[in-house]
Short mmCIF file of C-alpha atoms and ligand atoms in Angstrom, two decimals:
data_model
loop_
_atom_site.label_atom_id
_atom_site.label_comp_id
_atom_site.label_asym_id
_atom_site.label_seq_id
_atom_site.Cartn_x
_atom_site.Cartn_y
_atom_site.Cartn_z
CA MET B 1 1.73 6.22 -19.08
CA THR B 2 3.74 3.13 -19.94
CA ALA B 3 2.27 1.82 -23.13
CA VAL B 4 0.78 -1.62 -22.96
CA ASP B 5 3.38 -3.95 -24.43
CA SER B 6 1.73 -5.52 -27.44
CA ALA B 7 4.67 -7.83 -28.24
CA ARG B 8 4.32 -11.42 -27.16
CA ARG B 9 7.17 -12.26 -24.81
CA ILE B 10 8.22 -15.54 -23.32
CA TRP B 11 10.03 -15.34 -19.99
CA THR B 12 11.95 -18.52 -19.35
CA ASP B 13 14.46 -20.04 -16.94
CA CYS B 14 12.65 -18.69 -13.90
CA ILE B 15 11.08 -19.87 -10.65
CA LEU B 16 7.46 -18.71 -10.39
CA VAL B 17 5.81 -18.16 -7.05
CA GLY B 18 2.81 -16.27 -5.71
CA GLY B 19 -0.84 -15.47 -6.27
CA GLU B 20 -3.12 -18.43 -6.84
CA GLN B 21 -0.02 -20.63 -6.95
CA GLY B 22 0.46 -19.98 -3.23
CA SER B 23 3.96 -20.15 -1.80
CA VAL B 24 5.09 -23.33 -3.55
CA PRO B 25 7.64 -22.39 -6.21
CA LEU B 26 7.32 -23.72 -9.73
CA ARG B 27 10.85 -24.36 -11.01
CA ASP B 28 11.98 -24.40 -14.66
CA ALA B 29 8.91 -22.33 -15.45
CA ALA B 30 7.93 -20.15 -18.36
CA ILE B 31 5.44 -17.33 -18.57
CA VAL B 32 4.01 -15.80 -21.73
CA THR B 33 2.80 -12.20 -21.82
CA ALA B 34 0.96 -10.29 -24.52
CA GLU B 35 -1.11 -7.10 -24.58
CA GLY B 36 -0.04 -6.39 -21.01
CA ARG B 37 -1.51 -9.61 -19.63
CA ILE B 38 -0.42 -13.12 -18.77
CA GLN B 39 -1.32 -15.41 -21.65
CA TRP B 40 0.13 -18.67 -20.39
CA LEU B 41 2.28 -19.95 -17.53
CA GLY B 42 3.54 -23.33 -16.44
CA PRO B 43 6.49 -25.71 -16.70
CA ALA B 44 8.68 -24.62 -19.61
CA ALA B 45 8.64 -28.16 -20.99
CA GLN B 46 4.87 -27.85 -21.52
CA LEU B 47 4.97 -24.52 -23.34
CA PRO B 48 2.72 -24.90 -26.43
CA THR B 49 4.84 -24.63 -29.58
CA ALA B 50 2.38 -22.27 -31.28
CA LEU B 51 2.87 -19.67 -28.52
CA GLY B 52 6.60 -19.59 -29.18
CA GLN B 53 6.28 -18.53 -32.80
CA GLY B 54 7.11 -14.87 -33.34
CA ALA B 55 7.58 -14.20 -29.64
CA ALA B 56 10.54 -12.43 -28.02
CA ARG B 57 12.29 -14.79 -25.59
CA HIS B 58 13.92 -13.58 -22.39
CA SER B 59 15.88 -15.88 -20.11
CA LEU B 60 15.68 -14.78 -16.48
CA GLY B 61 18.79 -16.76 -15.62
CA GLY B 62 17.20 -18.90 -12.94
CA ARG B 63 15.87 -15.91 -11.00
CA TRP B 64 12.63 -15.92 -9.02
CA LEU B 65 9.57 -14.22 -10.46
CA THR B 66 6.70 -13.04 -8.24
CA PRO B 67 3.68 -10.85 -8.89
CA GLY B 68 4.67 -7.18 -8.73
CA PHE B 69 4.52 -6.01 -5.14
CA ILE B 70 1.70 -3.72 -4.04
CA ASP B 71 2.18 -1.12 -1.31
CA CYS B 72 -1.41 -0.85 -0.12
CA HIS B 73 -1.05 1.93 2.49
CA THR B 74 0.98 5.10 1.87
CA HIS B 75 0.74 8.82 2.47
CA LEU B 76 3.58 9.53 0.06
CA LEU B 77 2.31 12.84 -1.35
CA PHE B 78 3.46 15.40 1.20
CA GLY B 79 5.57 18.52 1.60
CA GLY B 80 8.46 18.97 4.01
CA GLN B 81 9.72 16.48 6.56
CA ARG B 82 9.45 16.03 10.33
CA ALA B 83 12.94 14.98 11.36
CA ALA B 84 12.76 17.17 14.49
CA GLU B 85 9.93 14.99 15.81
CA HIS B 86 12.09 11.93 15.48
CA ALA B 87 14.62 13.58 17.75
CA MET B 88 11.85 14.64 20.19
CA ARG B 89 10.54 11.09 20.34
CA ALA B 90 14.03 9.81 21.05
CA ARG B 91 13.99 12.12 24.09
CA GLY B 92 10.70 10.64 25.28
CA ALA B 93 7.97 12.79 23.68
CA SER B 94 4.79 10.87 22.79
CA TYR B 95 2.67 11.12 19.63
CA GLU B 96 0.16 13.14 21.66
CA ASP B 97 2.92 15.44 23.10
CA ILE B 98 4.18 16.19 19.61
CA ALA B 99 0.69 16.93 18.28
CA ALA B 100 0.03 19.21 21.27
CA ARG B 101 3.21 21.17 20.49
CA GLY B 102 2.17 22.01 16.92
CA GLY B 103 3.86 19.04 15.28
CA GLY B 104 2.19 16.00 13.88
CA ILE B 105 -0.16 15.84 10.92
CA LEU B 106 -1.06 19.53 10.95
CA SER B 107 2.58 20.60 10.51
CA THR B 108 2.69 18.49 7.33
CA VAL B 109 -0.61 20.06 6.26
CA ARG B 110 1.07 23.49 6.46
CA ALA B 111 4.12 22.30 4.50
CA THR B 112 1.99 20.52 1.88
CA ARG B 113 -0.31 23.49 1.33
CA ALA B 114 2.79 25.71 0.90
CA ALA B 115 4.47 23.40 -1.63
CA SER B 116 4.00 23.82 -5.38
CA ASP B 117 2.66 21.01 -7.56
CA ALA B 118 6.14 20.60 -9.02
CA GLN B 119 7.72 20.26 -5.56
CA LEU B 120 5.16 17.69 -4.44
CA LEU B 121 5.48 15.68 -7.64
CA ARG B 122 9.28 15.71 -7.56
CA ALA B 123 9.39 14.39 -3.99
CA ALA B 124 6.68 11.79 -4.66
CA ARG B 125 8.41 10.54 -7.83
CA VAL B 126 11.58 9.87 -5.84
CA ARG B 127 9.51 7.82 -3.38
CA LEU B 128 7.74 5.90 -6.15
CA ARG B 129 11.05 5.10 -7.84
CA ALA B 130 12.41 3.77 -4.56
CA LEU B 131 9.35 1.55 -4.17
CA GLN B 132 9.61 0.26 -7.74
CA ALA B 133 13.29 -0.52 -7.21
CA GLU B 134 12.11 -3.00 -4.56
CA GLY B 135 9.65 -4.70 -6.88
CA VAL B 136 6.55 -2.54 -6.34
CA THR B 137 4.27 -2.07 -9.35
CA GLY B 138 1.10 -0.86 -7.59
CA VAL B 139 0.74 1.79 -4.89
CA GLU B 140 -2.05 3.24 -2.81
CA ILE B 141 -1.70 6.97 -2.17
CA LYS B 142 -3.85 8.77 0.40
CA SER B 143 -4.75 12.44 0.41
CA GLY B 144 -5.11 13.95 3.87
CA TYR B 145 -2.39 16.62 4.03
CA GLY B 146 -4.51 19.21 2.23
CA LEU B 147 -7.59 19.29 4.47
CA SER B 148 -9.37 21.97 2.46
CA LEU B 149 -11.49 21.03 -0.54
CA PRO B 150 -9.13 22.61 -3.12
CA ALA B 151 -6.03 21.24 -1.37
CA GLU B 152 -7.45 17.71 -1.14
CA GLU B 153 -8.59 17.88 -4.76
CA ARG B 154 -5.07 18.94 -5.73
CA LEU B 155 -3.50 15.96 -3.95
CA LEU B 156 -5.92 13.51 -5.55
CA ARG B 157 -5.24 14.98 -9.00
CA LEU B 158 -1.49 14.76 -8.37
CA ALA B 159 -1.94 11.11 -7.39
CA ARG B 160 -3.64 10.50 -10.76
CA GLN B 161 -0.82 12.33 -12.50
CA LEU B 162 1.80 10.19 -10.73
CA GLY B 163 0.04 7.10 -12.04
CA ALA B 164 -0.02 8.50 -15.56
CA ASP B 165 3.67 9.43 -15.65
CA SER B 166 5.17 6.57 -13.67
CA GLY B 167 3.23 3.83 -15.45
CA LEU B 168 2.58 2.26 -12.03
CA ASP B 169 -0.94 1.49 -10.90
CA ILE B 170 -2.06 4.06 -8.35
CA HIS B 171 -5.09 3.66 -6.08
CA ALA B 172 -6.12 7.12 -4.81
CA THR B 173 -7.69 7.16 -1.36
CA PHE B 174 -9.53 10.18 0.00
CA LEU B 175 -8.43 10.72 3.59
CA GLY B 176 -10.01 14.08 4.29
CA ALA B 177 -10.81 12.63 7.73
CA HIS B 178 -7.11 12.42 8.63
CA ALA B 179 -7.24 15.22 11.19
CA VAL B 180 -9.56 18.10 11.99
CA PRO B 181 -8.19 21.01 9.89
CA PRO B 182 -7.27 24.25 11.70
CA GLU B 183 -10.23 26.01 10.05
CA TYR B 184 -12.57 23.58 11.87
CA ALA B 185 -10.72 23.42 15.21
CA GLY B 186 -13.10 22.13 17.89
CA ARG B 187 -15.80 21.47 15.27
CA ALA B 188 -15.13 17.94 14.10
CA ASP B 189 -18.85 17.22 13.55
CA ALA B 190 -19.22 20.25 11.33
CA TYR B 191 -16.17 19.12 9.37
CA ILE B 192 -17.64 15.66 8.81
CA ASP B 193 -20.93 17.33 7.77
CA ASP B 194 -19.09 19.32 5.09
CA LEU B 195 -17.13 16.28 3.91
CA ILE B 196 -20.41 14.44 3.44
CA ARG B 197 -22.44 17.27 1.98
CA GLU B 198 -19.90 18.88 -0.32
CA TRP B 199 -16.40 17.37 -0.56
CA LEU B 200 -17.20 13.71 -1.13
CA PRO B 201 -19.84 14.23 -3.85
CA HIS B 202 -17.62 16.76 -5.65
CA LEU B 203 -14.46 14.65 -5.58
CA ALA B 204 -16.32 11.46 -6.44
CA ALA B 205 -18.05 13.11 -9.39
CA ALA B 206 -14.63 14.24 -10.64
CA GLY B 207 -13.52 10.60 -10.65
CA LEU B 208 -10.71 11.28 -8.20
CA ILE B 209 -11.56 8.79 -5.44
CA ASP B 210 -10.93 5.05 -5.53
CA SER B 211 -11.73 4.56 -1.83
CA VAL B 212 -12.40 6.54 1.35
CA ASP B 213 -10.39 6.22 4.56
CA VAL B 214 -10.89 7.66 8.04
CA TYR B 215 -8.56 7.96 11.02
CA CYS B 216 -10.86 6.58 13.71
CA GLU B 217 -8.97 7.17 16.95
CA SER B 218 -9.38 9.04 20.21
CA LEU B 219 -7.19 11.89 18.95
CA ALA B 220 -8.91 12.08 15.54
CA PHE B 221 -12.50 11.06 14.65
CA ASP B 222 -14.83 9.07 16.88
CA VAL B 223 -16.94 6.08 15.90
CA ALA B 224 -20.12 8.08 15.26
CA GLN B 225 -18.31 10.56 13.01
CA SER B 226 -16.50 7.78 11.17
CA LEU B 227 -19.73 5.86 10.64
CA ARG B 228 -21.47 8.85 9.14
CA LEU B 229 -18.61 9.41 6.71
CA LEU B 230 -18.27 5.78 5.67
CA ARG B 231 -22.02 5.45 5.13
CA ALA B 232 -21.96 8.51 2.89
CA ALA B 233 -19.04 7.05 0.94
CA THR B 234 -20.82 3.74 0.55
CA ALA B 235 -23.95 5.50 -0.66
CA LEU B 236 -21.82 7.03 -3.43
CA GLY B 237 -20.60 3.56 -4.37
CA LEU B 238 -17.11 4.14 -2.99
CA PRO B 239 -15.23 1.36 -1.16
CA VAL B 240 -14.06 2.22 2.36
CA ARG B 241 -11.12 1.46 4.64
CA MET B 242 -10.02 2.60 8.07
CA HIS B 243 -7.04 3.50 10.24
CA ALA B 244 -8.06 1.51 13.30
CA GLU B 245 -6.76 0.68 16.75
CA GLN B 246 -3.25 2.02 16.42
CA ARG B 247 -3.27 3.84 19.76
CA SER B 248 -6.43 2.62 21.47
CA ASN B 249 -9.60 0.63 20.88
CA ILE B 250 -12.72 2.72 20.46
CA GLY B 251 -14.56 0.19 18.30
CA ALA B 252 -13.07 1.20 14.96
CA SER B 253 -12.48 -2.17 13.33
CA GLN B 254 -15.93 -3.49 14.25
CA LEU B 255 -17.38 -0.38 12.66
CA ALA B 256 -15.21 -0.87 9.55
CA ALA B 257 -16.26 -4.52 9.31
CA SER B 258 -19.92 -3.53 9.62
CA CYS B 259 -19.40 -1.24 6.62
CA GLY B 260 -17.74 -4.02 4.59
CA ALA B 261 -14.39 -2.20 4.59
CA LEU B 262 -11.76 -3.43 2.14
CA SER B 263 -9.10 -3.06 4.82
CA CYS B 264 -8.50 -2.17 8.43
CA ASP B 265 -5.02 -0.83 9.01
CA HIS B 266 -2.67 -0.82 12.07
CA LEU B 267 -4.76 -2.95 14.53
CA GLU B 268 -2.33 -2.93 17.46
CA TYR B 269 -5.19 -2.77 19.99
CA THR B 270 -7.62 -5.06 18.14
CA GLN B 271 -9.38 -7.66 20.31
CA ALA B 272 -11.05 -11.03 19.84
CA ALA B 273 -14.56 -9.76 18.99
CA ASP B 274 -13.06 -7.30 16.49
CA ILE B 275 -11.15 -10.10 14.79
CA GLU B 276 -14.31 -12.18 14.42
CA ALA B 277 -16.02 -9.22 12.78
CA LEU B 278 -13.11 -8.66 10.38
CA ALA B 279 -13.06 -12.34 9.45
CA ARG B 280 -16.82 -12.38 8.79
CA ALA B 281 -16.59 -9.25 6.64
CA GLY B 282 -13.59 -10.52 4.63
CA THR B 283 -11.72 -7.33 5.53
CA VAL B 284 -7.94 -7.38 5.03
CA ALA B 285 -5.78 -6.58 8.07
CA VAL B 286 -2.98 -4.26 6.94
CA LEU B 287 0.02 -4.36 9.27
CA LEU B 288 2.30 -1.32 9.39
CA PRO B 289 5.42 -2.39 11.25
CA VAL B 290 7.57 0.62 10.26
CA ALA B 291 5.23 2.98 12.12
CA TRP B 292 5.21 0.58 15.06
CA HIS B 293 9.00 0.61 15.08
CA VAL B 294 9.39 4.40 14.70
CA LEU B 295 6.85 5.06 17.45
CA ARG B 296 8.70 2.63 19.76
CA ASP B 297 5.40 0.90 20.27
CA THR B 298 5.19 -2.10 22.55
CA GLN B 299 1.63 -3.23 21.78
CA ARG B 300 1.79 -5.71 18.90
CA PRO B 301 -1.14 -6.41 16.59
CA PRO B 302 -2.68 -9.81 17.41
CA VAL B 303 -1.20 -11.61 14.43
CA ASP B 304 -1.71 -15.15 15.77
CA ALA B 305 -5.40 -14.52 16.41
CA LEU B 306 -5.88 -12.79 13.05
CA ARG B 307 -4.20 -15.72 11.30
CA THR B 308 -6.24 -18.30 13.20
CA ALA B 309 -9.45 -16.48 12.32
CA GLY B 310 -8.50 -16.49 8.64
CA VAL B 311 -8.21 -12.70 8.28
CA PRO B 312 -6.01 -11.99 5.23
CA LEU B 313 -2.78 -10.27 6.33
CA ALA B 314 -1.18 -7.52 4.26
CA VAL B 315 1.94 -5.46 5.01
CA ALA B 316 2.58 -1.92 3.78
CA THR B 317 5.11 0.87 4.25
CA ASP B 318 2.69 3.53 5.61
CA CYS B 319 5.18 5.95 3.99
CA ASN B 320 4.51 9.28 5.77
CA PRO B 321 6.71 12.02 7.21
CA GLY B 322 5.73 11.54 10.84
CA THR B 323 5.68 7.88 11.78
CA ALA B 324 7.08 5.98 8.80
CA PRO B 325 9.57 8.22 7.03
CA GLY B 326 10.71 6.06 4.16
CA GLU B 327 9.58 3.90 1.30
CA SER B 328 11.09 0.48 1.80
CA LEU B 329 8.55 -2.32 1.58
CA LEU B 330 11.39 -4.80 2.13
CA LEU B 331 12.18 -3.12 5.46
CA ALA B 332 8.48 -3.41 6.36
CA LEU B 333 8.66 -7.14 5.56
CA HIS B 334 11.81 -7.55 7.66
CA LEU B 335 10.07 -5.91 10.62
CA ALA B 336 6.88 -7.90 10.00
CA VAL B 337 8.93 -11.05 10.54
CA ARG B 338 11.08 -9.76 13.37
CA ASP B 339 8.46 -7.87 15.39
CA PHE B 340 5.09 -9.30 14.35
CA GLY B 341 6.03 -12.94 13.73
CA LEU B 342 4.87 -13.23 10.14
CA ARG B 343 5.93 -16.50 8.58
CA SER B 344 7.93 -16.61 5.37
CA ASP B 345 5.03 -18.20 3.54
CA GLU B 346 2.83 -15.27 4.57
CA LEU B 347 5.20 -12.54 3.41
CA LEU B 348 4.67 -12.85 -0.32
CA ALA B 349 0.86 -12.85 -0.07
CA SER B 350 1.04 -9.87 2.29
CA VAL B 351 2.45 -7.62 -0.46
CA THR B 352 0.76 -9.20 -3.49
CA TRP B 353 -2.40 -11.30 -3.24
CA HIS B 354 -3.72 -9.83 0.02
CA ALA B 355 -2.46 -6.31 -0.70
CA ALA B 356 -4.36 -6.43 -4.01
CA ARG B 357 -7.50 -7.45 -2.17
CA ALA B 358 -7.05 -4.53 0.24
CA LEU B 359 -7.35 -2.24 -2.79
CA GLY B 360 -10.11 -4.17 -4.56
CA TRP B 361 -7.58 -5.17 -7.21
CA GLN B 362 -7.64 -8.95 -6.77
CA ALA B 363 -9.30 -9.72 -10.10
CA ARG B 364 -6.37 -8.47 -12.15
CA ARG B 365 -3.32 -7.72 -9.96
CA GLY B 366 -1.17 -9.35 -7.33
CA ASN B 367 -1.59 -12.69 -9.04
CA LEU B 368 0.12 -15.08 -11.42
CA ALA B 369 -2.74 -16.42 -13.51
CA VAL B 370 -3.85 -16.35 -17.12
CA GLY B 371 -5.59 -13.02 -17.74
CA ALA B 372 -3.91 -11.21 -14.85
CA GLN B 373 -1.99 -8.03 -15.54
CA ALA B 374 1.61 -8.87 -16.50
CA ASP B 375 3.20 -7.06 -13.55
CA PHE B 376 6.12 -8.95 -12.04
CA ALA B 377 9.08 -8.51 -9.77
CA VAL B 378 12.24 -10.50 -10.53
CA TRP B 379 14.51 -11.48 -7.66
CA ASN B 380 18.09 -12.54 -7.03
CA ILE B 381 17.14 -14.86 -4.17
CA ASP B 382 17.45 -18.52 -3.26
CA SER B 383 14.35 -18.75 -1.05
CA LEU B 384 11.24 -16.75 -0.13
CA ASP B 385 12.68 -16.32 3.35
CA GLU B 386 14.95 -13.67 1.88
CA LEU B 387 12.01 -11.31 1.29
CA GLY B 388 11.91 -10.62 5.03
CA TYR B 389 15.58 -11.10 5.76
CA TRP B 390 17.82 -8.42 4.27
CA VAL B 391 18.24 -5.02 5.92
CA GLY B 392 19.40 -2.33 3.50
CA HIS B 393 20.16 -4.83 0.75
CA ASN B 394 17.81 -5.04 -2.19
CA PRO B 395 17.70 -8.38 -4.00
CA CYS B 396 15.21 -7.16 -6.64
CA ALA B 397 16.62 -7.41 -10.18
CA GLY B 398 13.84 -5.29 -11.66
CA THR B 399 10.19 -5.27 -12.59
CA VAL B 400 7.94 -6.01 -15.53
CA VAL B 401 5.00 -3.62 -15.82
CA ARG B 402 2.17 -4.58 -18.18
CA GLY B 403 4.52 -6.91 -19.97
CA GLN B 404 7.44 -4.48 -20.36
CA PRO B 405 10.70 -4.84 -18.44
CA ASP B 406 11.99 -1.74 -16.64
CA ALA B 407 15.38 -0.35 -17.68
CA ARG B 408 17.25 -2.16 -14.89
CA LEU B 409 15.80 -5.55 -15.70
CA ALA B 410 16.23 -5.00 -19.44
CA GLN B 411 19.91 -4.38 -18.84
CA GLU B 412 20.29 -7.43 -16.62
CA ILE B 413 18.68 -9.78 -19.10
CA ASN B 414 19.65 -7.93 -22.30
CA ALA B 415 15.99 -7.58 -23.27
ZN1 ZN O 1 -1.56 5.66 7.57
#
């Protein structure tokens, strides 16, 4: 794991924006980090002299500095790829057609079970590096391509290992209820029973679960099954989240809100009463525009109504081999503007402040405040609009993780 940087560093000549500061940039700013945390921030002219003594100074050359981005919804630990499905979809096959022909999630379950730990880690590290190159310092990783107890445990352990060797913060989500595994075909209730009775307590006791997710959808788990699972998770003290209303509305987000879910993700078919419930519960709406784009969806999530109701909006990659094959959070932001109408002032919060809240991380991450973890992204931009503008161009100059610049940033600023 990246060691906590004990040196006191002063980052100067930068434009700070994000977190509690909102979307109003603070120009000619300075930020002081020590022991992996933010010690002071404000106008450089007000920097207390005592803080400057003995500190390493780094000029950021007028660049923008935001909280490190957080990708709060990924399935990036998987074996194989599903490029053939992309071609089938282009010829008109639906999600349901592909699943019925042996593709879909269960084909990735076969490939993931067959892959070695080393193969899974190698592929996942490439994805994590690509995310970090775009300013990401915290990532949620779901299990859900193992779908047996040992295979799910393996994925959750590998997620922990990725956090330890990348130095990035990893939130591991148990998504055993991703699909009914072949061993339980036609017996979804029995599968949920086993998840509740055996898998959840075992994996939770091993300290491998940070939250529990369920794919509540007509082609996956119904509301009654999802409720049983989320109640069991809550009883174990585990936060919950839900894949809801991507393809239809069977009451998923109202159920998630009733369970106090941290996030509800997708939400294309979410309706007015659902939005009220999400707002009351303080649940974050996680938008996944890459999946929407790849699936050639036409039903847009009700962003205006979510915004009006005060539901916090997050955006994530949904990195997965079927419906969001890639790891570009900047592409997700571009599509969130183009297809979902997110405003520029909403973009930054969607991948920092609100994304942190979706993972229960808001006390320490996704923020620029004294005491927050010193995780930053540094940008070669002139305005926040650029975060949702470029396609295939990456304006990120590098990241700072727990007070330490990554190699790219260190080179840029001669740290
Ligand atoms: Zn997903």
